[in-house]
Amino acid sequence: MSYSKGRILLAAGTALAMTLGLGACGGSSQSSANDKEIDFWDPYPQHTSGSDWDNFVKKCAPEGYTIKRQGLPQNDVLNNLTTSVKEDNAPDVVILDNPFMPTAVDAGLVTDITKNGVSSEGFDENIIGPGIVDGVEYGVPFGSNALGLYYNPEILKKAGVDPSSIKDWDSLNAAIKKVVDSGNKGIVFSGIKGEEGVFQYLPWFWGAGGNLKNVDSAAMTDANNLLSSWIKNGWAPKSVTTDNQSASWDKFLTGEYGFAENGSWWWPSAKDKGYEMVAIPSKDGGIAPVATGGEFMTLPYHKTENADKAKASAAVINCLISDDTLLKTNDTLGYLAGKKTVRDEQVANDETLKPWADVVSRAQGRTTDVGLDYEDISSQLSQGEQTALNEQ
Amino acid sequence: MTTTISETSIGEARGLSNKKNPKKRIKRTTWAAIGFASPLIVYLLIFYVAPLIQNISMSFHRFSRRTFVTGDAPFAGLDIYKEVLSSPEFWTTLKQTLIFVIVSIVFQYGLGLALAVFFKQNFRLNGFLRGVFLVPWLIPPMISGTTWQWMMDADSGVFNKFLGMFGMDPVWWLQADHALWAVIIANIWLGIPFNLVILYSGLQNINGDLYEAASLDGASSWQQFWKITFPLLKPVTLITLLLGFVYTLKTVDIIWIMTMGVGTSQTLATWSYAMAFGKGYSSTIKYSEASVVGTVLIVIALIFAFIYLWAQRKEEEDL
């Protein structure tokens, strides 16, 4: 009897201890214990551990430090950063998509990078623009990507379209029509709801003379009409309303489409397939401004400060953007450098990058002029576009 | 004398020990009970009560990304509830949610029951075919959702190819106005296995003698279904409908993967998800509004749980 009683107590005690252990687990989410390990987040999960980019980043660890790199899906970086700053276990360097910069600054997630000695001297103004909020520099990009109008030369040849004839919206429409009339499919783009769709929408909006400070305008109507007419005419697939840029690119890779609006990050694979690119035309002629793409390197805010580690983290950023490595950084990621001198070097090494470099030089920051208001502006543009694309 | 003394002392000793021991025993068993219950209680507190309280608390405070980080969101009382409930978007979304849930459940249950009755007969390949019907349940929603999106593609999907064979015009399934029906179709497909499995096991518990007696009395199989199967299946039906209701009410995955909740396919659950994580049109996170919608969802689910309890009690009283 006493034996079984003892067993009951023992079992109960074990159960209680387990419970307490569980409770303890919940409370132990403090900041990274290792002072010599720099937590590095980027939105490039496709570059897995051991890849060129991974090795490249890790080589930038200052003496005595190691870098622990983590690739997160692009859409999750901001929300994960928000939670981690709140819980005081924020990473030490975060690469954040550029339109989110004002949001991150407003929420107090990132800090002034110049304080720890990061310098963006020599970078193009249009490219570093989104990282400067109220005159303070919160992030630096190593480069930018941009949107262009890819085309399939075989299909255009068959349709009798000369790509250099595409100078404005009318000539673009005429070209797409010829392609469709010759029995091929016209154009693919990404009209998905949210920021990704807006990124692809802006060249048309800006190309029609649109201004982010005044969204509800003739330019919005023009851009909406252009894109929705492609669907109504059967030139673009109806799935553009739900396709993201990857899905849209997959459609273009089938080789059935004449044109695709997509990003410079596909250029290496596009070149292999023999695809070429022209700049996106604006409504009445000339190259339409595209939005600067790409991400900013930031130093997140830590409730518990560690000055040495912040300095070391800043050194990692400086390493990735220093003149010697900037070229390699951009080549590794397939970006165009944020410094004109380095970009020229990239073009000198690879002539085919020339049209992309031209587009990047003209690109505009989404948040540079409107700051935090961009969240609402983007949402309005997205709703307007979705409504237009869903018309039957 | 000595014996009496010793007896009484023994008796006293016994009395003492009898008085002491039960007290000790109760205490010990109570402790043991607490010890055994504590993992469950702590588990419930951490994973059920705390998030629930957090959710309700968030719906009473005006959160933005900044105040979420700093933790000093101002108290807003019922203001956010008023704002959300007075917005036309809420009522449209509620209507869409109810259509989604009710139509889904009616068809899931109807088809699930028909299949369960069908599989109750013994025939070859019965087990195999029943297994095939479970497939929707086994496939991750990420995959089935994407597959449905492909099948419903307006330009090259198999649905429209099929309609084309009968000379019908292609339908733009995932277009904003049609999206609700597209996700309902996919969701019905997804829910049939669940209904089939539960109703099938319910059928196994119905005494076969009843059918034998009924057929001797000359009841047709239609009569047998309505007079025997359906009434005896009522308790199982009730729990199937309740679980189905709750599952369907909180469905996000299949809708989000197919349409991102565009147009009519926005339900309270996808709306709440989009606001909480800045995943919809806007990347602005609206924790408070999302929590309000979350609370509304909980209330709706609770109402139906109470209806279930009431129906179950009534059922027991009738017996």
PDB file of C-alpha atoms in Angstrom, chain A residues 108-232:
ATOM      1  CA  GLY A 108      10.842  51.628 -34.391  1.00  0.00           C
ATOM      2  CA  LEU A 109      12.208  48.366 -35.752  1.00  0.00           C
ATOM      3  CA  VAL A 110      15.392  49.717 -37.338  1.00  0.00           C
ATOM      4  CA  THR A 111      18.089  52.177 -36.302  1.00  0.00           C
ATOM      5  CA  ASP A 112      20.143  54.963 -37.846  1.00  0.00           C
ATOM      6  CA  ILE A 113      22.881  53.082 -39.694  1.00  0.00           C
ATOM      7  CA  THR A 114      25.269  56.038 -39.827  1.00  0.00           C
ATOM      8  CA  LYS A 115      25.544  55.973 -36.023  1.00  0.00           C
ATOM      9  CA  ASN A 116      27.414  52.705 -36.226  1.00  0.00           C
ATOM     10  CA  GLY A 117      29.469  53.829 -39.160  1.00  0.00           C
ATOM     11  CA  VAL A 118      27.712  52.465 -42.227  1.00  0.00           C
ATOM     12  CA  SER A 119      28.209  54.821 -45.126  1.00  0.00           C
ATOM     13  CA  SER A 120      26.274  54.911 -48.374  1.00  0.00           C
ATOM     14  CA  GLU A 121      28.560  57.438 -49.969  1.00  0.00           C
ATOM     15  CA  GLY A 122      28.717  57.170 -53.736  1.00  0.00           C
ATOM     16  CA  PHE A 123      25.363  55.409 -54.071  1.00  0.00           C
ATOM     17  CA  ASP A 124      22.776  56.713 -56.523  1.00  0.00           C
ATOM     18  CA  GLU A 125      20.201  58.951 -54.901  1.00  0.00           C
ATOM     19  CA  ASN A 126      17.186  57.285 -56.483  1.00  0.00           C
ATOM     20  CA  ILE A 127      18.304  53.934 -55.137  1.00  0.00           C
ATOM     21  CA  ILE A 128      19.073  54.883 -51.537  1.00  0.00           C
ATOM     22  CA  GLY A 129      15.996  57.164 -51.419  1.00  0.00           C
ATOM     23  CA  PRO A 130      13.562  54.710 -49.786  1.00  0.00           C
ATOM     24  CA  GLY A 131      16.032  54.106 -46.928  1.00  0.00           C
ATOM     25  CA  ILE A 132      16.069  57.765 -45.902  1.00  0.00           C
ATOM     26  CA  VAL A 133      13.136  58.707 -43.719  1.00  0.00           C
ATOM     27  CA  ASP A 134      12.854  62.266 -42.392  1.00  0.00           C
ATOM     28  CA  GLY A 135      16.466  62.876 -43.300  1.00  0.00           C
ATOM     29  CA  VAL A 136      17.810  59.925 -41.337  1.00  0.00           C
ATOM     30  CA  GLU A 137      19.389  56.978 -43.097  1.00  0.00           C
ATOM     31  CA  TYR A 138      18.018  53.665 -41.866  1.00  0.00           C
ATOM     32  CA  GLY A 139      19.283  51.298 -44.492  1.00  0.00           C
ATOM     33  CA  VAL A 140      21.498  50.841 -47.465  1.00  0.00           C
ATOM     34  CA  PRO A 141      20.872  48.695 -50.532  1.00  0.00           C
ATOM     35  CA  PHE A 142      23.693  46.934 -52.328  1.00  0.00           C
ATOM     36  CA  GLY A 143      21.795  47.305 -55.532  1.00  0.00           C
ATOM     37  CA  SER A 144      18.502  47.310 -57.254  1.00  0.00           C
ATOM     38  CA  ASN A 145      16.540  45.165 -59.586  1.00  0.00           C
ATOM     39  CA  ALA A 146      14.137  46.482 -62.145  1.00  0.00           C
ATOM     40  CA  LEU A 147      11.272  45.527 -64.394  1.00  0.00           C
ATOM     41  CA  GLY A 148      11.511  45.212 -68.132  1.00  0.00           C
ATOM     42  CA  LEU A 149       9.512  43.871 -71.010  1.00  0.00           C
ATOM     43  CA  TYR A 150      10.911  40.475 -71.921  1.00  0.00           C
ATOM     44  CA  TYR A 151      10.125  39.098 -75.329  1.00  0.00           C
ATOM     45  CA  ASN A 152      10.494  35.835 -77.155  1.00  0.00           C
ATOM     46  CA  PRO A 153      12.420  36.697 -80.377  1.00  0.00           C
ATOM     47  CA  GLU A 154      11.212  33.595 -82.227  1.00  0.00           C
ATOM     48  CA  ILE A 155       7.568  34.443 -81.716  1.00  0.00           C
ATOM     49  CA  LEU A 156       8.083  38.099 -82.604  1.00  0.00           C
ATOM     50  CA  LYS A 157       9.913  37.136 -85.760  1.00  0.00           C
ATOM     51  CA  LYS A 158       7.107  34.834 -86.808  1.00  0.00           C
ATOM     52  CA  ALA A 159       4.588  37.603 -86.169  1.00  0.00           C
ATOM     53  CA  GLY A 160       6.698  40.116 -88.031  1.00  0.00           C
ATOM     54  CA  VAL A 161       7.199  42.402 -85.044  1.00  0.00           C
ATOM     55  CA  ASP A 162      10.325  44.486 -84.717  1.00  0.00           C
ATOM     56  CA  PRO A 163      10.922  44.930 -80.974  1.00  0.00           C
ATOM     57  CA  SER A 164      12.668  48.244 -81.525  1.00  0.00           C
ATOM     58  CA  SER A 165       9.359  49.596 -82.861  1.00  0.00           C
ATOM     59  CA  ILE A 166       7.878  49.463 -79.347  1.00  0.00           C
ATOM     60  CA  LYS A 167       8.112  53.082 -78.243  1.00  0.00           C
ATOM     61  CA  ASP A 168       4.762  53.836 -76.646  1.00  0.00           C
ATOM     62  CA  TRP A 169       1.540  52.090 -75.585  1.00  0.00           C
ATOM     63  CA  ASP A 170       0.023  52.184 -79.079  1.00  0.00           C
ATOM     64  CA  SER A 171       3.013  50.510 -80.695  1.00  0.00           C
ATOM     65  CA  LEU A 172       3.086  47.992 -77.834  1.00  0.00           C
ATOM     66  CA  ASN A 173      -0.592  47.172 -78.352  1.00  0.00           C
ATOM     67  CA  ALA A 174      -0.004  46.837 -82.091  1.00  0.00           C
ATOM     68  CA  ALA A 175       2.892  44.461 -81.431  1.00  0.00           C
ATOM     69  CA  ILE A 176       0.874  42.304 -79.018  1.00  0.00           C
ATOM     70  CA  LYS A 177      -2.004  42.201 -81.511  1.00  0.00           C
ATOM     71  CA  LYS A 178       0.315  40.990 -84.264  1.00  0.00           C
ATOM     72  CA  VAL A 179       1.663  38.265 -81.989  1.00  0.00           C
ATOM     73  CA  VAL A 180      -1.841  37.082 -81.093  1.00  0.00           C
ATOM     74  CA  ASP A 181      -2.970  37.241 -84.726  1.00  0.00           C
ATOM     75  CA  SER A 182      -0.024  35.050 -85.690  1.00  0.00           C
ATOM     76  CA  GLY A 183      -1.456  32.315 -83.453  1.00  0.00           C
ATOM     77  CA  ASN A 184       0.565  32.807 -80.298  1.00  0.00           C
ATOM     78  CA  LYS A 185      -0.320  34.120 -76.881  1.00  0.00           C
ATOM     79  CA  GLY A 186       0.235  37.791 -76.132  1.00  0.00           C
ATOM     80  CA  ILE A 187       1.596  38.943 -72.788  1.00  0.00           C
ATOM     81  CA  VAL A 188       1.902  37.850 -69.171  1.00  0.00           C
ATOM     82  CA  PHE A 189       2.341  39.977 -66.079  1.00  0.00           C
ATOM     83  CA  SER A 190       1.583  39.713 -62.381  1.00  0.00           C
ATOM     84  CA  GLY A 191      -1.608  41.481 -61.305  1.00  0.00           C
ATOM     85  CA  ILE A 192      -1.799  39.719 -57.940  1.00  0.00           C
ATOM     86  CA  LYS A 193      -3.305  41.619 -55.049  1.00  0.00           C
ATOM     87  CA  GLY A 194      -0.839  43.327 -52.730  1.00  0.00           C
ATOM     88  CA  GLU A 195       2.573  44.934 -53.074  1.00  0.00           C
ATOM     89  CA  GLU A 196       3.918  42.485 -55.644  1.00  0.00           C
ATOM     90  CA  GLY A 197       1.134  43.378 -58.062  1.00  0.00           C
ATOM     91  CA  VAL A 198       1.598  47.081 -57.384  1.00  0.00           C
ATOM     92  CA  PHE A 199       5.307  46.812 -58.160  1.00  0.00           C
ATOM     93  CA  GLN A 200       4.355  45.552 -61.626  1.00  0.00           C
ATOM     94  CA  TYR A 201       1.567  48.126 -61.950  1.00  0.00           C
ATOM     95  CA  LEU A 202       3.635  51.226 -61.228  1.00  0.00           C
ATOM     96  CA  PRO A 203       5.520  51.440 -64.552  1.00  0.00           C
ATOM     97  CA  TRP A 204       2.155  51.752 -66.324  1.00  0.00           C
ATOM     98  CA  PHE A 205       0.814  54.211 -63.766  1.00  0.00           C
ATOM     99  CA  TRP A 206       3.928  56.365 -63.831  1.00  0.00           C
ATOM    100  CA  GLY A 207       4.224  55.897 -67.582  1.00  0.00           C
ATOM    101  CA  ALA A 208       0.809  57.538 -67.951  1.00  0.00           C
ATOM    102  CA  GLY A 209       2.020  60.507 -65.927  1.00  0.00           C
ATOM    103  CA  GLY A 210       0.709  59.274 -62.579  1.00  0.00           C
ATOM    104  CA  ASN A 211       1.779  60.727 -59.253  1.00  0.00           C
ATOM    105  CA  LEU A 212       1.657  58.783 -56.000  1.00  0.00           C
ATOM    106  CA  LYS A 213       0.468  61.892 -54.174  1.00  0.00           C
ATOM    107  CA  ASN A 214      -2.654  61.914 -56.291  1.00  0.00           C
ATOM    108  CA  VAL A 215      -3.611  58.333 -56.991  1.00  0.00           C
ATOM    109  CA  ASP A 216      -7.178  58.672 -58.183  1.00  0.00           C
ATOM    110  CA  SER A 217      -6.338  60.281 -61.489  1.00  0.00           C
ATOM    111  CA  ALA A 218      -6.529  59.959 -65.245  1.00  0.00           C
ATOM    112  CA  ALA A 219      -3.234  58.062 -65.123  1.00  0.00           C
ATOM    113  CA  MET A 220      -4.837  55.383 -62.946  1.00  0.00           C
ATOM    114  CA  THR A 221      -7.750  55.056 -65.344  1.00  0.00           C
ATOM    115  CA  ASP A 222      -5.388  54.849 -68.318  1.00  0.00           C
ATOM    116  CA  ALA A 223      -3.189  52.202 -66.720  1.00  0.00           C
ATOM    117  CA  ASN A 224      -6.220  50.180 -65.591  1.00  0.00           C
ATOM    118  CA  ASN A 225      -7.774  50.386 -69.053  1.00  0.00           C
ATOM    119  CA  LEU A 226      -4.574  49.270 -70.731  1.00  0.00           C
ATOM    120  CA  LEU A 227      -4.079  46.215 -68.529  1.00  0.00           C
ATOM    121  CA  SER A 228      -7.734  45.196 -68.439  1.00  0.00           C
ATOM    122  CA  SER A 229      -8.037  45.568 -72.215  1.00  0.00           C
ATOM    123  CA  TRP A 230      -5.316  42.934 -72.606  1.00  0.00           C
ATOM    124  CA  ILE A 231      -7.469  40.501 -70.650  1.00  0.00           C
ATOM    125  CA  LYS A 232     -10.687  41.474 -72.427  1.00  0.00           C
TER     126      LYS A 232
END
